[in-house]
XYZ file of C-alpha atoms in Angstrom:
614
model
C -19.433 8.205 21.200
C -17.967 7.455 17.360
C -15.180 5.814 17.169
C -13.247 5.129 13.897
C -9.735 5.039 12.352
C -8.331 8.726 11.170
C -4.674 10.377 10.097
C -4.204 13.711 12.430
C -2.031 16.617 12.044
C -1.235 18.533 14.154
C 1.192 22.058 14.074
C 2.238 24.423 16.771
C 3.764 27.808 16.399
C 7.843 27.680 16.996
C 8.581 29.861 20.376
C 5.621 31.469 20.648
C 5.983 32.543 23.905
C 9.917 33.857 23.220
C 6.961 35.683 20.240
C 4.169 37.117 22.583
C 6.871 38.499 24.600
C 8.557 40.205 21.796
C 4.892 41.905 19.962
C 2.078 40.305 21.491
C -0.207 42.131 18.746
C 1.614 41.734 16.224
C 2.058 37.686 16.830
C -1.686 37.535 17.051
C -2.089 39.153 14.002
C 0.119 37.562 12.497
C -0.976 33.862 13.070
C -4.750 34.726 12.262
C -3.432 35.842 9.086
C -1.366 32.643 8.496
C -4.172 30.628 9.830
C -7.054 32.692 7.414
C -5.072 32.098 4.333
C -3.041 29.558 4.419
C -3.689 27.173 7.264
C -7.386 26.524 6.844
C -7.786 27.070 3.164
C -4.893 24.080 2.206
C -7.105 21.428 5.016
C -10.519 22.243 3.598
C -8.637 21.877 -0.236
C -7.105 18.700 0.796
C -10.515 17.167 2.490
C -10.173 17.638 6.025
C -11.822 19.635 9.341
C -10.070 21.587 12.205
C -11.495 20.184 15.261
C -9.427 22.271 17.609
C -7.843 25.583 17.736
C -5.623 25.949 21.037
C -3.413 29.510 21.277
C -0.573 28.749 18.610
C -1.271 25.451 17.393
C -4.082 23.830 15.249
C -5.713 19.916 15.142
C -7.382 18.480 11.619
C -8.675 14.983 10.757
C -8.256 14.009 6.772
C -10.112 10.883 5.181
C -6.559 9.680 4.005
C -2.477 10.003 5.154
C -1.599 11.131 2.156
C -4.122 13.915 1.858
C -2.686 14.657 5.647
C 0.778 14.437 4.918
C 0.423 16.591 1.712
C -1.059 19.525 3.252
C 1.418 19.300 5.500
C 3.981 19.382 2.919
C 1.973 22.074 1.086
C 1.687 24.659 4.275
C 5.458 24.606 4.706
C 6.289 24.999 1.685
C 4.243 28.075 1.578
C 5.159 29.495 4.742
C 8.978 29.171 4.204
C 7.962 31.676 0.614
C 6.085 34.099 3.017
C 8.358 36.824 3.686
C 8.470 37.231 8.181
C 6.121 34.104 8.914
C 5.693 32.307 11.857
C 7.231 29.070 11.873
C 5.149 25.763 12.777
C 5.724 22.399 13.729
C 3.694 19.813 12.076
C 2.923 15.747 13.298
C 0.811 13.312 11.457
C -0.147 9.808 12.845
C -2.227 7.206 11.552
C -5.431 5.791 14.790
C -7.955 5.359 16.740
C -9.873 8.140 17.381
C -13.094 8.662 19.559
C -15.677 11.264 18.270
C -18.217 13.757 20.661
C -19.548 16.485 20.002
C -16.985 17.118 17.159
C -14.334 16.870 19.144
C -11.985 14.382 18.536
C -9.371 12.348 21.211
C -7.825 8.882 21.868
C -4.499 7.348 21.146
C -4.145 8.990 17.888
C -4.542 12.410 18.658
C -1.426 11.574 21.571
C 1.213 10.611 19.266
C 0.036 13.240 16.276
C 0.813 15.577 18.926
C 3.920 13.890 20.309
C 5.495 13.543 16.510
C 4.547 17.560 16.246
C 6.597 18.405 19.094
C 9.974 16.312 17.769
C 9.709 17.530 13.906
C 12.598 20.175 13.229
C 11.139 23.992 13.129
C 8.948 24.211 9.470
C 9.400 20.688 9.604
C 7.198 17.490 9.846
C 7.629 14.073 11.527
C 5.249 11.224 10.720
C 4.697 7.318 12.345
C 5.756 4.671 11.020
C 2.505 4.085 9.781
C 2.022 6.496 8.227
C 5.494 6.388 6.449
C 4.468 3.401 5.557
C 0.275 4.375 3.773
C 2.038 6.520 1.554
C 4.599 4.217 0.196
C 5.464 5.380 -3.450
C 1.849 7.533 -3.353
C 3.622 11.729 -2.740
C 6.913 12.812 -4.381
C 8.420 13.202 -0.837
C 11.545 11.542 0.677
C 11.286 10.080 3.992
C 14.312 10.600 7.052
C 14.662 7.633 9.117
C 14.788 8.809 12.690
C 14.302 5.956 13.436
C 11.998 5.017 17.307
C 11.308 7.377 19.697
C 9.887 7.339 23.101
C 7.786 10.307 23.011
C 6.596 11.263 26.514
C 3.495 9.891 27.762
C 3.466 7.723 25.472
C 3.345 3.721 26.297
C 5.211 1.838 23.370
C 8.178 3.288 21.255
C 6.977 5.127 17.622
C 9.482 4.643 14.278
C 10.062 8.237 13.394
C 9.829 9.763 10.029
C 11.160 13.332 9.380
C 10.166 14.539 5.713
C 12.261 15.631 3.341
C 10.931 19.461 2.438
C 13.359 20.103 -0.306
C 13.659 23.386 -2.718
C 12.375 22.105 -5.890
C 14.566 25.360 -7.535
C 17.167 25.069 -5.288
C 20.939 22.969 -6.543
C 20.756 19.495 -6.028
C 24.212 20.546 -3.870
C 22.336 23.582 -1.787
C 18.987 21.099 -1.120
C 18.426 20.201 2.414
C 21.683 20.835 4.500
C 20.030 18.532 7.053
C 18.688 15.986 6.043
C 20.655 12.656 6.655
C 24.227 12.607 5.279
C 24.956 8.327 5.445
C 25.169 7.085 2.310
C 21.770 5.333 1.188
C 20.997 2.852 -1.453
C 18.630 0.281 -2.429
C 18.903 -3.411 -3.102
C 16.205 -4.189 -6.190
C 14.907 -7.376 -6.831
C 17.372 -9.889 -8.360
C 16.377 -11.006 -11.287
C 15.448 -15.155 -11.745
C 18.043 -16.244 -13.852
C 17.035 -20.019 -12.798
C 14.234 -21.095 -16.337
C 12.438 -21.994 -13.476
C 9.752 -19.400 -12.622
C 9.205 -21.480 -9.676
C 12.678 -20.866 -8.307
C 11.817 -17.064 -7.610
C 11.438 -18.076 -4.079
C 15.419 -18.528 -4.139
C 15.858 -14.640 -5.639
C 13.863 -12.674 -3.846
C 15.121 -14.932 -0.231
C 18.222 -14.224 -0.823
C 17.311 -10.227 -1.849
C 15.705 -10.207 1.761
C 18.861 -11.434 3.297
C 20.854 -8.802 1.385
C 18.668 -5.871 2.544
C 18.403 -7.059 5.964
C 22.101 -7.413 5.946
C 22.892 -4.020 4.961
C 19.949 -2.340 6.948
C 21.930 -3.558 10.315
C 24.788 -1.252 9.801
C 23.948 1.720 11.558
C 26.125 4.019 9.140
C 23.969 3.355 5.923
C 20.247 4.482 5.277
C 19.112 1.083 3.056
C 15.534 1.104 1.715
C 12.623 -0.999 3.367
C 12.178 -4.478 1.495
C 7.957 -3.167 0.707
C 9.637 0.214 -1.038
C 12.318 -2.728 -3.253
C 10.058 -4.504 -4.035
C 7.643 -1.954 -5.706
C 9.895 -2.319 -8.927
C 10.369 -6.209 -8.950
C 9.327 -6.483 -13.208
C 9.693 -3.207 -14.231
C 11.796 -1.694 -16.292
C 14.075 1.003 -15.122
C 16.091 4.277 -15.102
C 18.288 4.235 -12.280
C 18.610 7.675 -12.692
C 14.130 7.437 -11.995
C 14.215 4.826 -9.756
C 17.127 6.915 -6.855
C 15.076 10.618 -7.774
C 11.330 8.498 -5.951
C 13.162 6.634 -3.212
C 15.689 9.467 -2.746
C 19.365 7.422 -2.337
C 22.413 7.423 -3.958
C 22.938 4.253 -5.165
C 20.974 0.648 -6.641
C 21.945 -1.808 -5.838
C 20.714 -4.925 -9.003
C 21.611 -8.400 -9.315
C 20.725 -11.835 -10.946
C 20.530 -15.294 -9.310
C 20.387 -18.586 -10.932
C 20.483 -21.865 -9.803
C 20.681 -25.196 -11.546
C 21.293 -28.386 -9.223
C 24.119 -27.655 -7.113
C 25.627 -24.679 -8.653
C 24.442 -21.418 -8.292
C 25.382 -18.307 -10.399
C 25.103 -14.835 -8.442
C 26.226 -10.954 -10.684
C 26.085 -7.705 -8.272
C 26.495 -4.628 -9.516
C 26.337 -1.444 -7.145
C 25.505 1.506 -9.987
C 25.775 5.503 -9.219
C 21.960 7.010 -9.691
C 23.098 10.992 -11.208
C 24.434 9.743 -14.288
C 24.046 5.458 -13.981
C 27.563 4.679 -13.892
C 28.808 1.441 -12.287
C 30.821 1.450 -9.118
C 31.274 -1.978 -8.570
C 30.385 -5.500 -9.824
C 31.099 -8.799 -9.313
C 30.198 -13.012 -10.425
C 29.623 -15.588 -8.215
C 30.500 -19.044 -9.572
C 30.318 -21.449 -6.848
C 28.524 -25.000 -5.396
C 25.304 -23.905 -3.817
C 26.911 -24.695 -0.389
C 28.968 -21.168 -0.817
C 25.529 -18.564 -0.737
C 26.356 -17.740 2.166
C 29.395 -17.003 2.431
C 28.031 -14.835 -1.723
C 25.811 -13.059 0.445
C 28.527 -11.912 3.115
C 31.261 -10.670 0.281
C 28.317 -9.144 -1.314
C 26.986 -6.895 0.791
C 31.030 -6.302 2.780
C 32.083 -5.581 -0.411
C 28.527 -2.507 -0.836
C 30.046 -1.664 2.246
C 34.225 -1.097 1.541
C 33.469 0.797 -1.927
C 30.621 3.089 -0.091
C 33.362 3.609 2.696
C 31.511 2.580 5.396
C 32.908 1.912 9.282
C 31.101 -1.343 10.679
C 30.938 -1.648 14.337
C 32.134 -4.772 15.833
C 28.332 -6.337 15.875
C 27.249 -5.207 12.868
C 30.963 -7.618 11.662
C 29.075 -10.002 13.785
C 26.496 -10.212 12.706
C 26.346 -9.675 9.123
C 28.681 -12.656 9.220
C 26.360 -15.312 11.531
C 24.325 -16.427 8.748
C 20.214 -17.871 9.889
C 21.882 -20.878 9.424
C 24.610 -23.634 8.042
C 22.840 -26.011 6.874
C 22.163 -25.031 2.727
C 19.565 -27.400 2.063
C 18.036 -26.395 5.016
C 17.849 -22.481 3.716
C 16.267 -23.591 0.523
C 13.790 -25.774 2.721
C 12.259 -22.957 4.545
C 12.424 -20.471 1.871
C 10.672 -22.418 -0.329
C 8.506 -23.055 2.424
C 8.224 -19.377 3.248
C 6.586 -18.515 -0.160
C 4.256 -21.447 -0.362
C 2.392 -20.195 3.045
C 2.002 -16.617 1.911
C -0.655 -18.169 -0.269
C -2.692 -19.677 2.541
C -4.962 -21.993 0.970
C -5.023 -25.999 3.288
C -3.038 -27.075 0.640
C 0.107 -24.357 0.334
C 0.318 -24.494 4.368
C 0.475 -28.183 4.751
C 3.232 -28.016 1.732
C 5.094 -25.626 3.573
C 4.618 -27.360 6.954
C 6.944 -30.031 5.339
C 9.336 -26.985 4.033
C 9.743 -25.790 7.339
C 9.830 -29.573 8.885
C 12.571 -30.572 6.544
C 14.589 -27.300 7.431
C 14.266 -27.778 11.484
C 15.764 -31.948 10.889
C 18.495 -30.399 8.787
C 19.474 -27.637 11.583
C 17.803 -28.129 14.708
C 18.875 -25.028 15.860
C 17.020 -22.797 12.850
C 15.213 -20.375 15.046
C 12.906 -20.073 11.609
C 11.534 -22.801 10.703
C 10.220 -23.638 13.896
C 8.427 -20.376 13.214
C 7.322 -21.088 10.282
C 5.819 -25.189 11.336
C 3.518 -23.343 14.106
C 2.170 -20.712 11.683
C 0.872 -22.762 9.645
C 0.031 -24.683 12.394
C -1.698 -22.135 13.900
C -3.450 -21.438 10.438
C -4.563 -25.433 10.355
C -6.314 -25.238 13.419
C -8.389 -22.231 13.652
C -8.389 -21.904 9.858
C -9.230 -25.218 8.660
C -10.012 -27.543 12.463
C -7.295 -29.775 11.288
C -6.640 -31.324 14.867
C -3.156 -29.537 16.086
C -2.111 -28.784 19.127
C -2.217 -25.530 20.238
C -0.108 -26.515 23.565
C 2.365 -28.069 20.524
C 2.177 -24.330 18.551
C 3.422 -22.422 21.413
C 6.092 -25.199 22.048
C 6.681 -24.396 18.247
C 7.075 -21.194 18.929
C 8.710 -21.118 22.224
C 11.728 -22.443 20.409
C 11.637 -20.394 18.458
C 12.027 -17.973 21.169
C 15.265 -19.944 22.395
C 16.735 -19.388 19.462
C 16.592 -16.211 18.270
C 14.544 -14.377 21.247
C 15.551 -10.823 18.766
C 13.684 -12.717 15.620
C 10.400 -10.630 14.379
C 8.975 -14.050 12.474
C 9.146 -16.338 16.249
C 7.491 -12.939 17.914
C 4.740 -13.535 15.179
C 4.349 -17.312 15.097
C 3.318 -16.587 19.187
C 1.155 -13.857 18.784
C -0.723 -16.171 15.986
C -0.577 -19.286 18.927
C -1.961 -17.265 20.850
C -4.810 -16.526 19.067
C -5.567 -19.794 18.039
C -6.218 -20.104 21.821
C -8.416 -17.785 21.286
C -6.284 -15.829 24.277
C -6.358 -13.035 22.613
C -4.764 -9.871 25.094
C -0.843 -12.304 25.046
C -1.739 -12.603 21.765
C -1.590 -8.197 20.956
C 1.368 -8.270 23.674
C 3.116 -10.935 21.342
C 1.791 -9.173 17.733
C 3.187 -5.741 19.025
C 6.831 -6.909 20.506
C 7.241 -8.490 16.640
C 6.187 -4.884 15.286
C 9.141 -3.222 17.704
C 11.292 -5.309 16.661
C 10.319 -4.840 12.723
C 8.162 -2.135 11.811
C 7.862 -2.724 8.355
C 6.290 -6.225 8.554
C 3.883 -7.258 6.330
C 2.970 -10.536 7.506
C 2.722 -9.245 11.458
C 0.273 -6.876 10.145
C -1.574 -8.818 8.205
C -1.847 -12.627 11.121
C -2.258 -8.792 13.147
C -5.210 -7.972 11.521
C -6.774 -11.224 11.142
C -7.070 -10.944 15.123
C -8.474 -8.445 15.639
C -11.548 -8.970 12.953
C -13.110 -11.980 15.217
C -11.975 -10.257 17.678
C -14.928 -7.314 16.496
C -11.992 -4.482 16.463
C -12.931 -3.569 13.111
C -10.309 -0.125 13.798
C -7.095 -1.974 14.641
C -7.847 -4.602 12.286
C -8.208 -1.747 9.219
C -5.246 -0.308 10.204
C -2.446 -3.309 10.453
C -4.489 -4.330 7.152
C -3.159 -0.839 5.554
C -0.421 -1.243 7.022
C 0.102 -4.641 5.853
C -1.186 -3.336 2.443
C 1.375 -0.682 1.938
C 4.266 -3.288 3.129
C 4.442 -5.536 0.350
C 2.599 -5.447 -3.182
C 2.631 -8.573 -3.920
C 0.091 -9.104 -1.148
C -3.752 -8.787 -2.519
C -5.117 -11.035 0.861
C -4.883 -7.396 2.774
C -6.905 -4.707 0.892
C -9.708 -7.631 0.345
C -9.772 -8.291 3.594
C -9.272 -4.954 3.786
C -12.051 -4.032 2.058
C -15.129 -5.843 4.125
C -13.363 -4.300 6.889
C -13.737 -0.917 5.555
C -17.332 -1.492 5.008
C -18.416 -2.032 8.851
C -17.091 1.135 9.979
C -19.399 2.441 7.035
C -15.857 3.452 4.651
C -17.873 3.462 1.193
C -15.205 5.439 -0.671
C -11.862 3.036 0.946
C -13.829 0.457 0.460
C -13.684 1.091 -2.814
C -10.618 1.512 -3.010
C -9.022 -1.313 -0.759
C -11.181 -3.781 -3.840
C -9.792 -1.703 -6.914
C -5.974 -2.364 -4.994
C -6.889 -5.639 -3.849
C -8.482 -6.468 -7.921
C -5.311 -5.606 -9.213
C -3.107 -7.851 -7.034
C -5.674 -10.585 -7.439
C -5.682 -11.082 -11.133
C -1.391 -10.916 -10.867
C -0.971 -13.296 -8.487
C -3.964 -15.648 -10.558
C -2.230 -15.836 -14.016
C 1.259 -16.350 -11.972
C -0.978 -19.276 -9.965
C -3.016 -20.444 -12.207
C -3.634 -23.602 -10.409
C -4.131 -21.917 -6.973
C -7.703 -20.727 -5.853
C -7.363 -18.579 -3.547
C -6.758 -15.400 -4.978
C -9.465 -15.988 -7.340
C -12.336 -16.744 -4.121
C -11.225 -12.678 -3.254
C -10.797 -11.544 -6.010
C -14.629 -12.802 -6.504
C -15.129 -10.420 -3.647
C -13.618 -7.581 -4.760
C -15.361 -7.497 -7.763
C -18.726 -7.340 -6.668
C -17.498 -4.248 -4.265
C -16.464 -2.424 -7.425
C -20.173 -3.110 -9.334
C -18.325 -6.289 -11.269
C -21.257 -9.259 -11.008
C -20.395 -10.646 -13.897
C -16.429 -11.061 -13.188
C -17.074 -11.882 -9.609
C -19.290 -14.963 -10.828
C -16.090 -15.797 -13.155
C -13.884 -15.840 -10.042
C -15.402 -17.689 -7.802
C -17.010 -20.002 -10.270
C -12.993 -20.558 -11.137
C -12.248 -20.616 -7.195
C -14.448 -23.526 -6.768
C -13.843 -25.783 -9.405
C -9.839 -25.749 -8.537
C -10.530 -26.572 -5.484
C -14.371 -27.688 -4.751
C -13.736 -29.561 -1.187
C -11.571 -26.668 0.168
C -14.326 -25.533 3.381
C -12.585 -21.505 2.680
C -13.255 -21.371 -1.060
C -17.174 -23.002 -0.154
C -16.706 -20.090 2.085
C -16.053 -17.609 0.027
C -17.898 -18.359 -2.041
C -20.627 -17.528 0.582
C -19.469 -14.525 0.874
C -19.802 -13.412 -2.642
C -23.099 -15.288 -2.846
C -24.616 -13.141 -0.016
C -23.164 -9.669 -1.631
C -25.164 -10.422 -4.991
C -28.275 -10.766 -3.347
C -28.689 -15.155 -3.515
C -29.630 -16.105 -0.274
C -30.035 -19.149 -0.935
C -27.256 -20.031 -2.323
C -24.948 -18.513 -0.173
C -26.733 -19.435 3.185
C -26.804 -23.634 1.049
C -23.037 -23.651 1.802
C -22.638 -21.741 4.820
C -24.559 -24.550 6.298
C -21.857 -27.154 4.574
C -18.387 -25.602 5.506
C -19.038 -22.879 8.801
C -19.588 -26.659 11.167
C -16.685 -28.258 9.677
C -14.332 -24.607 9.965
C -12.517 -23.607 12.563
C -12.604 -21.355 15.877
C -11.682 -18.794 13.518
C -13.955 -18.833 10.834
C -17.395 -18.927 12.432
C -16.431 -15.752 15.126
C -15.010 -14.697 11.081
C -17.983 -15.351 9.900
C -19.736 -14.122 12.177
C -18.364 -9.770 12.289
C -18.092 -10.066 8.503
C -19.689 -7.442 6.535
C -20.132 -10.069 3.456
C -23.486 -11.474 4.713
C -25.084 -8.413 5.577
C -27.624 -9.225 3.474
C -28.104 -13.101 5.600
C -27.389 -12.035 8.731
C -31.252 -12.084 9.942
C -32.486 -14.956 8.077
C -33.724 -17.294 10.172
C -30.949 -19.562 8.632
C -28.156 -17.532 9.305
C -29.251 -17.280 13.360
C -30.171 -21.576 13.864
C -26.527 -22.182 11.734
C -24.635 -20.376 13.960
C -27.094 -21.730 17.488
C -25.918 -26.217 16.443
C -22.529 -25.270 15.722
C -22.744 -23.572 19.956
C -24.471 -26.500 20.860
C -21.978 -29.823 19.101
C -19.059 -27.116 20.633
C -20.666 -27.644 23.882
C -21.684 -31.307 23.114
C -17.502 -31.958 22.807
C -16.771 -30.356 25.122
């Protein structure tokens, strides 16, 4: 029985039993007509396949969520235009499925069917993973309905409705059922400090303002990953408002110099570009939390939004009272996301300083735990697993609603090869923050070493969609897709990964990791010359870095230089951590050398050395 990741569209006729009771023959004739002239035609146009017909519905499989959602939207619009046409509810999900004799089963199908059941008549409901994958790829807007407990589905699913507006309708006539809450997006605040290395600070302030506003139930706030896709771009507010489906934008800048900070912020109406509110704050750096609080409250007041008592308390409660600890944490978070050994060690130092300045800073302990986990399982640094779990436990004890803390615990369990416990912690982290790109990335890595390629693909896809600057996820997704025999998807992921890697390398020319992973993406796109240039650059920048050597071995295996690949692998793999050893067993980059006697002998010797150590 084959397993794979698939986009599933479920569609069902609204009030079918009542229609049949009123006019059985006429209803069946209209249903057959709609299937032949609309549904089957549209599914084929979008490269889909109907794998099951029920009396009043269909289940269809698509190669991508973009195809599935585009198909659903076109079908619903066409059905609306047909006089007297029957109505359908539709649901779209991306998930792991099992294929048996042409039929498809599994959680991916079950969730799609349950999403269909909660869709509005004539509407489309999609899961959070579908929403994240779509991003800006389709000219559609979505309404967040929050987490829903769907029938017979164990975990809660965050549900989004696709907004199907009539293209010719006037703005005030469009979609009377859409979310009436004030809507806005907070674009990345511009770093005006004159130092690109201060970018982490302006980004951190933006993220915290988004978090505060998103906690206000009476407002609809666009998630970080969508807002940050506009970073560094010249924009027109009307266009951005239309693309994101929001009425207002928040823009600003941050200038940090010594002990002083200047923050500017403005609230803009997307309809005409007019300024609703603007303010400039010239304060001591220690006032940064007060500034964030004032910006949030000013926006809430201008949009005439009423805060609930718990929302007032949440906004007034900063993550730490110590500005130095906050600064160290933000710097550490930016470094840890780069994930080279040098950056992880520097990030750890920042998190340790943050925790020393504020022993009640939950995020700092979570950051230390994540750095220690990767240093242990990737770079074979001697770190106590019990100590890592204790750090993650400290973070959870301080804030058990902090998604980062649950993710840190999950990564620690992964480092200990306690994968069932890791999975439960990852799922809890994603329940608390469904758009957590880092959690998806960590979860995907844990899945790869277990050989769970479908789950790894899903998580890398979510991470890729959630963070427009993440080059690592699409580069690694390429490898997972190849293992799943999804060649076209692998090339698509490689294209995204290489473009983002080049961009990251331009920002951080002294960091070898973008060159390491970008080289593998270049090979997948057929550019061996660029792959050689990138991997040579990586090894020049960090010739003694064991992961750089590992990734170079991947590239040389891909371009057919087996001996060179095995030389590097024999040099680095015995000195790397357990995750990398297990990763190498699953890595599709090594297919050309997997049956080579030297490859087999290497793993036998590592296993023997491990047994001796025990």
